[in-house]
């Protein structure tokens, strides 16, 4: 019973933190891109984007910068929930696997390794049919304590 209560309290704390982050993100690149949080906790998170005309490049597929931003935002979200401190992206590696067109894209990210002030994550972007669109890894650095 105590474990269940602690888990509920932790989830409520995460939800309050996510609400604060959403408020802070208003008017930033996050809101301009159009992503929304599917779920987030201290080990894993997922975001969703409804790719529209504005997200496409000149040949009609989702721009690589949009995919990289999704990877970075999803991994950064995990870090922000896990650390509750200011962090920056220290490195981002992206592999474009397939092209995507308009529609729903989902990016899931998870922590792979953490040591000191450095956190390494991996993330994938899939389309609404579950097809892998991109895979990436990122290293994030805590800049304040």
CSV table of N, CA and C in Angstrom, one decimal:
chain,number,residue,atom,x,y,z
A,1,UNK,N,0.8,-1.2,0.0
A,1,UNK,CA,0.0,0.0,0.0
A,1,UNK,C,0.9,1.3,0.0
A,2,UNK,N,1.9,1.3,0.8
A,2,UNK,CA,2.8,2.4,0.9
A,2,UNK,C,3.5,2.6,-0.5
A,3,UNK,N,3.9,1.5,-1.1
A,3,UNK,CA,4.6,1.6,-2.4
A,3,UNK,C,3.6,2.2,-3.5
A,4,UNK,N,2.4,1.8,-3.4
A,4,UNK,CA,1.4,2.3,-4.4
A,4,UNK,C,1.2,3.8,-4.1
A,5,UNK,N,1.1,4.2,-2.9
A,5,UNK,CA,0.9,5.6,-2.6
A,5,UNK,C,2.1,6.4,-3.0
A,6,UNK,N,3.3,5.9,-2.8
A,6,UNK,CA,4.6,6.6,-3.3
A,6,UNK,C,4.6,6.7,-4.8
A,7,UNK,N,4.1,5.7,-5.5
A,7,UNK,CA,4.1,5.8,-7.0
A,7,UNK,C,3.1,6.8,-7.4
A,8,UNK,N,2.0,6.9,-6.8
A,8,UNK,CA,0.9,7.9,-7.1
A,8,UNK,C,1.5,9.3,-6.9
A,9,UNK,N,2.2,9.5,-5.8
A,9,UNK,CA,2.7,10.8,-5.4
A,9,UNK,C,3.8,11.2,-6.5
A,10,UNK,N,4.6,10.2,-6.8
A,10,UNK,CA,5.7,10.5,-7.8
A,10,UNK,C,5.0,10.9,-9.2
A,11,UNK,N,4.0,10.2,-9.6
A,11,UNK,CA,3.3,10.5,-10.8
A,11,UNK,C,2.7,11.9,-10.8
A,12,UNK,N,2.1,12.2,-9.6
A,12,UNK,CA,1.5,13.6,-9.5
A,12,UNK,C,2.5,14.6,-9.5
A,13,UNK,N,3.7,14.4,-9.0
A,13,UNK,CA,4.8,15.3,-9.0
A,13,UNK,C,5.3,15.5,-10.4
A,14,UNK,N,5.4,14.4,-11.2
A,14,UNK,CA,5.8,14.5,-12.6
A,14,UNK,C,4.8,15.3,-13.4
A,15,UNK,N,3.5,15.1,-13.2
A,15,UNK,CA,2.5,15.8,-13.9
A,15,UNK,C,2.5,17.3,-13.6
A,16,UNK,N,2.8,17.7,-12.3
A,16,UNK,CA,3.0,19.1,-12.0
A,16,UNK,C,4.2,19.7,-12.7
A,17,UNK,N,5.3,18.9,-12.7
A,17,UNK,CA,6.5,19.4,-13.4
A,17,UNK,C,6.3,19.5,-14.9
A,18,UNK,N,5.6,18.6,-15.5
A,18,UNK,CA,5.3,18.7,-16.9
A,18,UNK,C,4.4,19.9,-17.2
A,19,UNK,N,3.4,20.2,-16.3
A,19,UNK,CA,2.6,21.4,-16.5
A,19,UNK,C,3.4,22.6,-16.5
A,20,UNK,N,4.4,22.7,-15.6
A,20,UNK,CA,5.2,23.9,-15.5
A,20,UNK,C,6.1,24.0,-16.7
A,21,UNK,N,6.6,22.9,-17.2
A,21,UNK,CA,7.4,22.9,-18.4
A,21,UNK,C,6.6,23.3,-19.6
A,22,UNK,N,5.4,22.9,-19.7
A,22,UNK,CA,4.5,23.3,-20.8
A,22,UNK,C,4.2,24.8,-20.8
A,23,UNK,N,4.0,25.3,-19.6
A,23,UNK,CA,3.8,26.8,-19.4
A,23,UNK,C,5.1,27.5,-19.9
A,24,UNK,N,6.3,27.1,-19.5
A,24,UNK,CA,7.5,27.7,-19.9
A,24,UNK,C,7.8,27.6,-21.4
A,25,UNK,N,7.3,26.5,-22.0
A,25,UNK,CA,7.6,26.3,-23.4
A,25,UNK,C,6.7,27.1,-24.3
A,26,UNK,N,5.6,27.7,-23.8
A,26,UNK,CA,4.7,28.5,-24.6
A,26,UNK,C,5.5,29.6,-25.3
A,27,UNK,N,5.4,29.7,-26.6
A,27,UNK,CA,6.1,30.7,-27.4
A,27,UNK,C,7.5,30.4,-27.8
A,28,UNK,N,8.0,29.2,-27.4
A,28,UNK,CA,9.3,28.8,-27.7
A,28,UNK,C,9.3,27.9,-29.0
A,29,UNK,N,10.5,27.4,-29.4
A,29,UNK,CA,10.6,26.5,-30.5
A,29,UNK,C,9.7,25.3,-30.4
A,30,UNK,N,9.6,24.7,-29.2
A,30,UNK,CA,8.7,23.6,-28.9
A,30,UNK,C,7.3,23.8,-29.4
A,31,UNK,N,6.7,24.9,-29.0
A,31,UNK,CA,5.4,25.2,-29.4
A,31,UNK,C,5.3,25.5,-30.9
A,32,UNK,N,6.3,26.1,-31.4
A,32,UNK,CA,6.3,26.4,-32.9
A,32,UNK,C,6.3,25.1,-33.7
A,33,UNK,N,7.1,24.2,-33.2
A,33,UNK,CA,7.2,22.9,-33.9
A,33,UNK,C,5.9,22.2,-33.9
A,34,UNK,N,5.2,22.2,-32.7
A,34,UNK,CA,3.9,21.6,-32.7
A,34,UNK,C,3.8,20.2,-32.0
A,35,UNK,N,4.8,19.9,-31.3
A,35,UNK,CA,4.9,18.6,-30.6
A,35,UNK,C,4.0,18.6,-29.3
A,36,UNK,N,3.6,17.4,-28.9
A,36,UNK,CA,2.8,17.3,-27.7
A,36,UNK,C,3.3,16.1,-26.9
A,37,UNK,N,3.3,16.1,-25.6
A,37,UNK,CA,3.8,15.0,-24.8
A,37,UNK,C,2.7,13.9,-24.8
A,38,UNK,N,3.2,12.7,-25.0
A,38,UNK,CA,2.3,11.5,-24.9
A,38,UNK,C,2.4,11.0,-23.5
A,39,UNK,N,3.7,10.8,-23.0
A,39,UNK,CA,3.9,10.4,-21.6
A,39,UNK,C,5.4,10.8,-21.3
A,40,UNK,N,5.7,10.9,-20.0
A,40,UNK,CA,7.0,11.2,-19.6
A,40,UNK,C,7.2,10.8,-18.2
A,41,UNK,N,8.4,10.1,-17.9
A,41,UNK,CA,8.8,9.9,-16.6
A,41,UNK,C,10.3,9.9,-16.6
A,42,UNK,N,11.0,9.6,-15.5
A,42,UNK,CA,12.4,9.8,-15.3
A,42,UNK,C,13.3,8.8,-16.1
A,43,UNK,N,12.7,7.9,-16.8
A,43,UNK,CA,13.5,6.9,-17.6
A,43,UNK,C,13.2,7.0,-19.1
A,44,UNK,N,11.9,7.4,-19.4
A,44,UNK,CA,11.4,7.3,-20.8
A,44,UNK,C,10.4,8.3,-21.0
A,45,UNK,N,10.3,8.7,-22.3
A,45,UNK,CA,9.2,9.7,-22.7
A,45,UNK,C,8.8,9.5,-24.1
A,46,UNK,N,7.7,10.0,-24.5
A,46,UNK,CA,7.2,9.9,-25.9
A,46,UNK,C,6.5,11.2,-26.2
A,47,UNK,N,6.8,11.7,-27.4
A,47,UNK,CA,6.1,12.9,-27.9
A,47,UNK,C,5.5,12.6,-29.3
A,48,UNK,N,4.5,13.4,-29.7
A,48,UNK,CA,3.8,13.2,-30.9
A,48,UNK,C,3.8,14.5,-31.7
A,49,UNK,N,3.9,14.3,-33.0
A,49,UNK,CA,3.8,15.5,-33.9
A,49,UNK,C,2.9,15.1,-35.1
A,50,UNK,N,1.9,16.0,-35.4
A,50,UNK,CA,1.1,15.8,-36.6
A,50,UNK,C,1.8,16.6,-37.7
A,51,UNK,N,2.6,15.9,-38.5
A,51,UNK,CA,3.4,16.5,-39.6
A,51,UNK,C,2.4,17.1,-40.6
A,52,UNK,N,2.6,18.4,-40.9
A,52,UNK,CA,1.8,19.1,-41.8
A,52,UNK,C,2.7,19.7,-42.9
A,53,UNK,N,2.1,20.4,-43.8
A,53,UNK,CA,2.8,21.0,-44.9
A,53,UNK,C,4.0,21.8,-44.5
A,54,UNK,N,3.9,22.5,-43.4
A,54,UNK,CA,5.0,23.4,-42.9
A,54,UNK,C,6.2,22.6,-42.4
A,55,UNK,N,6.0,21.3,-42.2
A,55,UNK,CA,7.1,20.4,-41.7
A,55,UNK,C,7.8,19.7,-42.8
A,56,UNK,N,7.4,19.9,-44.1
A,56,UNK,CA,8.0,19.2,-45.2
A,56,UNK,C,9.1,20.1,-45.9
A,57,UNK,N,9.9,19.4,-46.6
A,57,UNK,CA,10.9,20.0,-47.4
A,57,UNK,C,10.4,20.2,-48.8
A,58,UNK,N,11.3,20.6,-49.7
A,58,UNK,CA,10.8,20.9,-51.1
A,58,UNK,C,10.5,19.7,-51.9
A,59,UNK,N,10.9,18.5,-51.5
A,59,UNK,CA,10.5,17.3,-52.2
A,59,UNK,C,9.3,16.6,-51.6
A,60,UNK,N,8.6,17.2,-50.6
A,60,UNK,CA,7.4,16.7,-50.0
A,60,UNK,C,7.5,15.7,-48.9
A,61,UNK,N,8.7,15.6,-48.3
A,61,UNK,CA,8.9,14.7,-47.2
A,61,UNK,C,9.2,15.5,-45.9
A,62,UNK,N,9.0,14.9,-44.7
A,62,UNK,CA,9.3,15.6,-43.5
A,62,UNK,C,10.8,16.0,-43.5
A,63,UNK,N,11.1,17.3,-43.2
A,63,UNK,CA,12.4,17.9,-43.2
A,63,UNK,C,13.2,17.2,-42.1
A,64,UNK,N,14.5,16.9,-42.4
A,64,UNK,CA,15.4,16.2,-41.5
A,64,UNK,C,15.5,17.0,-40.2
A,65,UNK,N,15.5,18.3,-40.3
A,65,UNK,CA,15.6,19.1,-39.1
A,65,UNK,C,14.4,18.9,-38.1
A,66,UNK,N,13.2,18.6,-38.7
A,66,UNK,CA,12.1,18.3,-37.9
A,66,UNK,C,12.3,17.0,-37.1
A,67,UNK,N,12.8,16.0,-37.8
A,67,UNK,CA,13.1,14.7,-37.2
A,67,UNK,C,14.1,14.9,-36.1
A,68,UNK,N,15.2,15.6,-36.4
A,68,UNK,CA,16.2,15.8,-35.4
A,68,UNK,C,15.7,16.6,-34.2
A,69,UNK,N,14.8,17.5,-34.4
A,69,UNK,CA,14.2,18.3,-33.3
A,69,UNK,C,13.4,17.4,-32.5
A,70,UNK,N,12.6,16.5,-33.1
A,70,UNK,CA,11.8,15.5,-32.3
A,70,UNK,C,12.7,14.7,-31.4
A,71,UNK,N,13.8,14.1,-32.0
A,71,UNK,CA,14.7,13.3,-31.2
A,71,UNK,C,15.2,14.1,-30.0
A,72,UNK,N,15.7,15.3,-30.3
A,72,UNK,CA,16.3,16.1,-29.3
A,72,UNK,C,15.3,16.5,-28.2
A,73,UNK,N,14.1,16.9,-28.6
A,73,UNK,CA,13.0,17.2,-27.7
A,73,UNK,C,12.6,16.1,-26.8
A,74,UNK,N,12.4,14.9,-27.4
A,74,UNK,CA,12.0,13.7,-26.6
A,74,UNK,C,13.1,13.3,-25.6
A,75,UNK,N,14.4,13.3,-26.0
A,75,UNK,CA,15.4,12.9,-25.1
A,75,UNK,C,15.6,14.0,-24.1
A,76,UNK,N,15.5,15.3,-24.5
A,76,UNK,CA,15.6,16.4,-23.5
A,76,UNK,C,14.5,16.3,-22.5
A,77,UNK,N,13.3,15.9,-22.9
A,77,UNK,CA,12.2,15.8,-22.0
A,77,UNK,C,12.5,14.8,-20.9
A,78,UNK,N,13.0,13.6,-21.2
A,78,UNK,CA,13.4,12.6,-20.2
A,78,UNK,C,14.4,13.2,-19.2
A,79,UNK,N,15.4,13.9,-19.8
A,79,UNK,CA,16.4,14.5,-18.9
A,79,UNK,C,15.8,15.6,-18.0
A,80,UNK,N,14.9,16.4,-18.5
A,80,UNK,CA,14.2,17.4,-17.7
A,80,UNK,C,13.4,16.8,-16.5
A,81,UNK,N,12.7,15.7,-16.8
A,81,UNK,CA,12.0,15.0,-15.8
A,81,UNK,C,12.9,14.3,-14.8
A,82,UNK,N,13.9,13.7,-15.3
A,82,UNK,CA,14.8,12.9,-14.4
A,82,UNK,C,15.7,13.8,-13.5
A,83,UNK,N,16.1,15.0,-14.1
A,83,UNK,CA,17.1,15.8,-13.3
A,83,UNK,C,16.5,17.0,-12.6
A,84,UNK,N,15.5,17.6,-13.2
A,84,UNK,CA,14.9,18.9,-12.6
A,84,UNK,C,15.9,20.0,-12.5
A,85,UNK,N,17.0,19.9,-13.4
A,85,UNK,CA,18.0,20.9,-13.4
A,85,UNK,C,18.2,21.4,-14.8
A,86,UNK,N,18.9,22.5,-15.0
A,86,UNK,CA,19.1,23.0,-16.4
A,86,UNK,C,20.1,22.1,-17.0
A,87,UNK,N,19.8,21.7,-18.3
A,87,UNK,CA,20.7,20.9,-19.0
A,87,UNK,C,20.8,21.4,-20.5
A,88,UNK,N,21.8,21.0,-21.1
A,88,UNK,CA,22.0,21.3,-22.6
A,88,UNK,C,22.4,20.1,-23.3
A,89,UNK,N,22.1,20.1,-24.6
A,89,UNK,CA,22.5,19.0,-25.5
A,89,UNK,C,24.0,19.2,-25.8
A,90,UNK,N,24.7,18.2,-25.5
A,90,UNK,CA,26.2,18.2,-25.7
A,90,UNK,C,26.5,17.5,-27.1
A,91,UNK,N,25.7,16.6,-27.5
A,91,UNK,CA,25.9,15.9,-28.7
A,91,UNK,C,24.7,15.2,-29.2
A,92,UNK,N,24.4,15.2,-30.5
A,92,UNK,CA,23.2,14.6,-31.0
A,92,UNK,C,23.6,13.8,-32.3
A,93,UNK,N,23.4,12.6,-32.4
A,93,UNK,CA,23.6,11.8,-33.6
A,93,UNK,C,22.3,11.3,-34.2
A,94,UNK,N,22.1,11.4,-35.5
A,94,UNK,CA,20.9,11.1,-36.1
A,94,UNK,C,21.1,10.1,-37.3
A,95,UNK,N,20.3,9.1,-37.4
A,95,UNK,CA,20.3,8.2,-38.6
A,95,UNK,C,18.9,8.3,-39.2
A,96,UNK,N,18.8,8.8,-40.4
A,96,UNK,CA,17.6,8.8,-41.2
A,96,UNK,C,17.4,7.5,-41.8
A,97,UNK,N,16.3,6.8,-41.5
A,97,UNK,CA,16.1,5.4,-42.0
A,97,UNK,C,15.1,5.4,-43.1
A,98,UNK,N,14.0,6.1,-43.1
A,98,UNK,CA,13.0,6.2,-44.1
A,98,UNK,C,12.5,7.6,-44.2
A,99,UNK,N,11.9,7.9,-45.3
A,99,UNK,CA,11.2,9.2,-45.4
A,99,UNK,C,9.8,9.2,-44.8
A,100,UNK,N,9.3,10.3,-44.4
A,100,UNK,CA,8.0,10.4,-43.9
A,100,UNK,C,7.2,11.5,-44.6
A,101,UNK,N,5.9,11.4,-44.7
A,101,UNK,CA,5.1,12.4,-45.3
A,101,UNK,C,4.2,13.0,-44.2
A,102,UNK,N,3.2,13.7,-44.6
A,102,UNK,CA,2.2,14.3,-43.6
A,102,UNK,C,1.6,13.1,-42.8
A,103,UNK,N,1.3,13.4,-41.6
A,103,UNK,CA,0.7,12.4,-40.7
A,103,UNK,C,1.3,12.4,-39.3
A,104,UNK,N,0.9,11.4,-38.5
A,104,UNK,CA,1.4,11.4,-37.1
A,104,UNK,C,2.7,10.7,-37.1
A,105,UNK,N,3.6,11.4,-36.3
A,105,UNK,CA,5.0,10.8,-36.0
A,105,UNK,C,5.1,10.8,-34.5
A,106,UNK,N,5.6,9.7,-34.0
A,106,UNK,CA,5.8,9.5,-32.5
A,106,UNK,C,7.3,9.2,-32.3
A,107,UNK,N,7.8,9.9,-31.3
A,107,UNK,CA,9.2,9.8,-30.9
A,107,UNK,C,9.3,9.3,-29.5
A,108,UNK,N,9.9,8.2,-29.3
A,108,UNK,CA,10.1,7.6,-27.9
A,108,UNK,C,11.6,7.7,-27.6
A,109,UNK,N,11.9,8.1,-26.4
A,109,UNK,CA,13.3,8.3,-25.9
A,109,UNK,C,13.5,7.6,-24.5
A,110,UNK,N,14.7,7.1,-24.3
A,110,UNK,CA,15.0,6.5,-23.0
A,110,UNK,C,16.4,6.7,-22.7
A,111,UNK,N,16.7,6.7,-21.4
A,111,UNK,CA,18.0,6.8,-20.8
A,111,UNK,C,18.8,5.5,-21.1
A,112,UNK,N,20.0,5.6,-21.6
A,112,UNK,CA,20.9,4.5,-21.7
A,112,UNK,C,22.0,4.4,-20.6
A,113,UNK,N,22.5,5.6,-20.2
A,113,UNK,CA,23.6,5.6,-19.3
A,113,UNK,C,23.6,7.0,-18.6
A,114,UNK,N,24.0,7.0,-17.4
A,114,UNK,CA,24.1,8.2,-16.6
A,114,UNK,C,25.3,8.1,-15.7
A,115,UNK,N,26.2,9.1,-15.8
A,115,UNK,CA,27.3,9.2,-14.9
A,115,UNK,C,27.6,10.7,-14.6
A,116,UNK,N,27.7,11.0,-13.3
A,116,UNK,CA,27.9,12.4,-12.9
A,116,UNK,C,26.9,13.3,-13.5
A,117,UNK,N,27.4,14.3,-14.3
A,117,UNK,CA,26.6,15.3,-14.9
A,117,UNK,C,26.2,15.1,-16.3
A,118,UNK,N,26.5,13.8,-16.8
A,118,UNK,CA,26.3,13.5,-18.2
A,118,UNK,C,25.3,12.4,-18.3
A,119,UNK,N,24.3,12.5,-19.2
A,119,UNK,CA,23.3,11.5,-19.4
A,119,UNK,C,23.3,11.2,-20.9
A,120,UNK,N,23.3,9.9,-21.3
A,120,UNK,CA,23.2,9.5,-22.6
A,120,UNK,C,21.9,8.8,-22.9
A,121,UNK,N,21.2,9.1,-24.0
A,121,UNK,CA,19.9,8.6,-24.3
A,121,UNK,C,19.9,8.1,-25.7
A,122,UNK,N,18.8,7.3,-26.0
A,122,UNK,CA,18.6,7.0,-27.4
A,122,UNK,C,17.1,7.2,-27.7
A,123,UNK,N,16.7,7.4,-29.0
A,123,UNK,CA,15.4,7.7,-29.3
A,123,UNK,C,15.1,7.2,-30.7
A,124,UNK,N,13.8,6.9,-31.0
A,124,UNK,CA,13.3,6.6,-32.3
A,124,UNK,C,12.1,7.4,-32.7
A,125,UNK,N,12.0,7.7,-34.0
A,125,UNK,CA,10.8,8.3,-34.6
A,125,UNK,C,10.2,7.2,-35.5
A,126,UNK,N,8.9,7.0,-35.2
A,126,UNK,CA,8.1,6.1,-36.1
A,126,UNK,C,6.9,6.8,-36.6
A,127,UNK,N,6.4,6.3,-37.8
A,127,UNK,CA,5.2,6.9,-38.3
A,127,UNK,C,4.0,6.2,-37.7
A,128,UNK,N,2.8,6.6,-38.2
A,128,UNK,CA,1.6,6.1,-37.6
A,128,UNK,C,1.4,4.6,-37.8
A,129,UNK,N,2.2,4.0,-38.8
A,129,UNK,CA,2.1,2.6,-39.1
A,129,UNK,C,3.2,1.8,-38.4
A,130,UNK,N,4.0,2.5,-37.5
A,130,UNK,CA,5.0,1.8,-36.8
A,130,UNK,C,6.3,1.7,-37.5
A,131,UNK,N,6.4,2.3,-38.7
A,131,UNK,CA,7.6,2.2,-39.5
A,131,UNK,C,8.7,3.1,-38.9
A,132,UNK,N,9.9,2.6,-38.8
A,132,UNK,CA,11.0,3.4,-38.3
A,132,UNK,C,11.4,4.5,-39.3
A,133,UNK,N,11.4,5.7,-38.8
A,133,UNK,CA,11.8,6.9,-39.7
A,133,UNK,C,13.2,7.4,-39.4
A,134,UNK,N,13.5,7.4,-38.1
A,134,UNK,CA,14.8,7.9,-37.7
A,134,UNK,C,15.2,7.3,-36.3
A,135,UNK,N,16.5,7.2,-36.1
A,135,UNK,CA,17.0,6.7,-34.8
A,135,UNK,C,18.1,7.7,-34.4
A,136,UNK,N,18.2,8.0,-33.1
A,136,UNK,CA,19.3,8.9,-32.7
A,136,UNK,C,19.7,8.6,-31.3
A,137,UNK,N,20.9,9.2,-31.0
A,137,UNK,CA,21.4,9.1,-29.6
A,137,UNK,C,21.8,10.6,-29.3
A,138,UNK,N,21.8,10.8,-28.0
A,138,UNK,CA,22.2,12.2,-27.5
A,138,UNK,C,22.8,12.1,-26.2
A,139,UNK,N,23.7,13.1,-26.0
A,139,UNK,CA,24.4,13.3,-24.7
A,139,UNK,C,24.0,14.6,-24.2
A,140,UNK,N,23.6,14.6,-22.9
A,140,UNK,CA,23.1,15.9,-22.3
A,140,UNK,C,23.9,16.1,-21.1
A,141,UNK,N,24.2,17.4,-20.8
A,141,UNK,CA,25.0,17.8,-19.7
A,141,UNK,C,24.3,18.7,-18.8
A,142,UNK,N,24.3,18.4,-17.5
A,142,UNK,CA,23.7,19.2,-16.4
A,142,UNK,C,24.6,20.4,-16.3
A,143,UNK,N,24.0,21.6,-16.4
A,143,UNK,CA,24.8,22.8,-16.3
A,143,UNK,C,24.6,23.6,-15.1
A,144,UNK,N,23.6,23.2,-14.2
A,144,UNK,CA,23.4,23.8,-12.9
A,144,UNK,C,23.1,22.8,-11.9
A,145,UNK,N,23.5,23.1,-10.7
A,145,UNK,CA,23.2,22.2,-9.6
A,145,UNK,C,22.5,22.9,-8.5
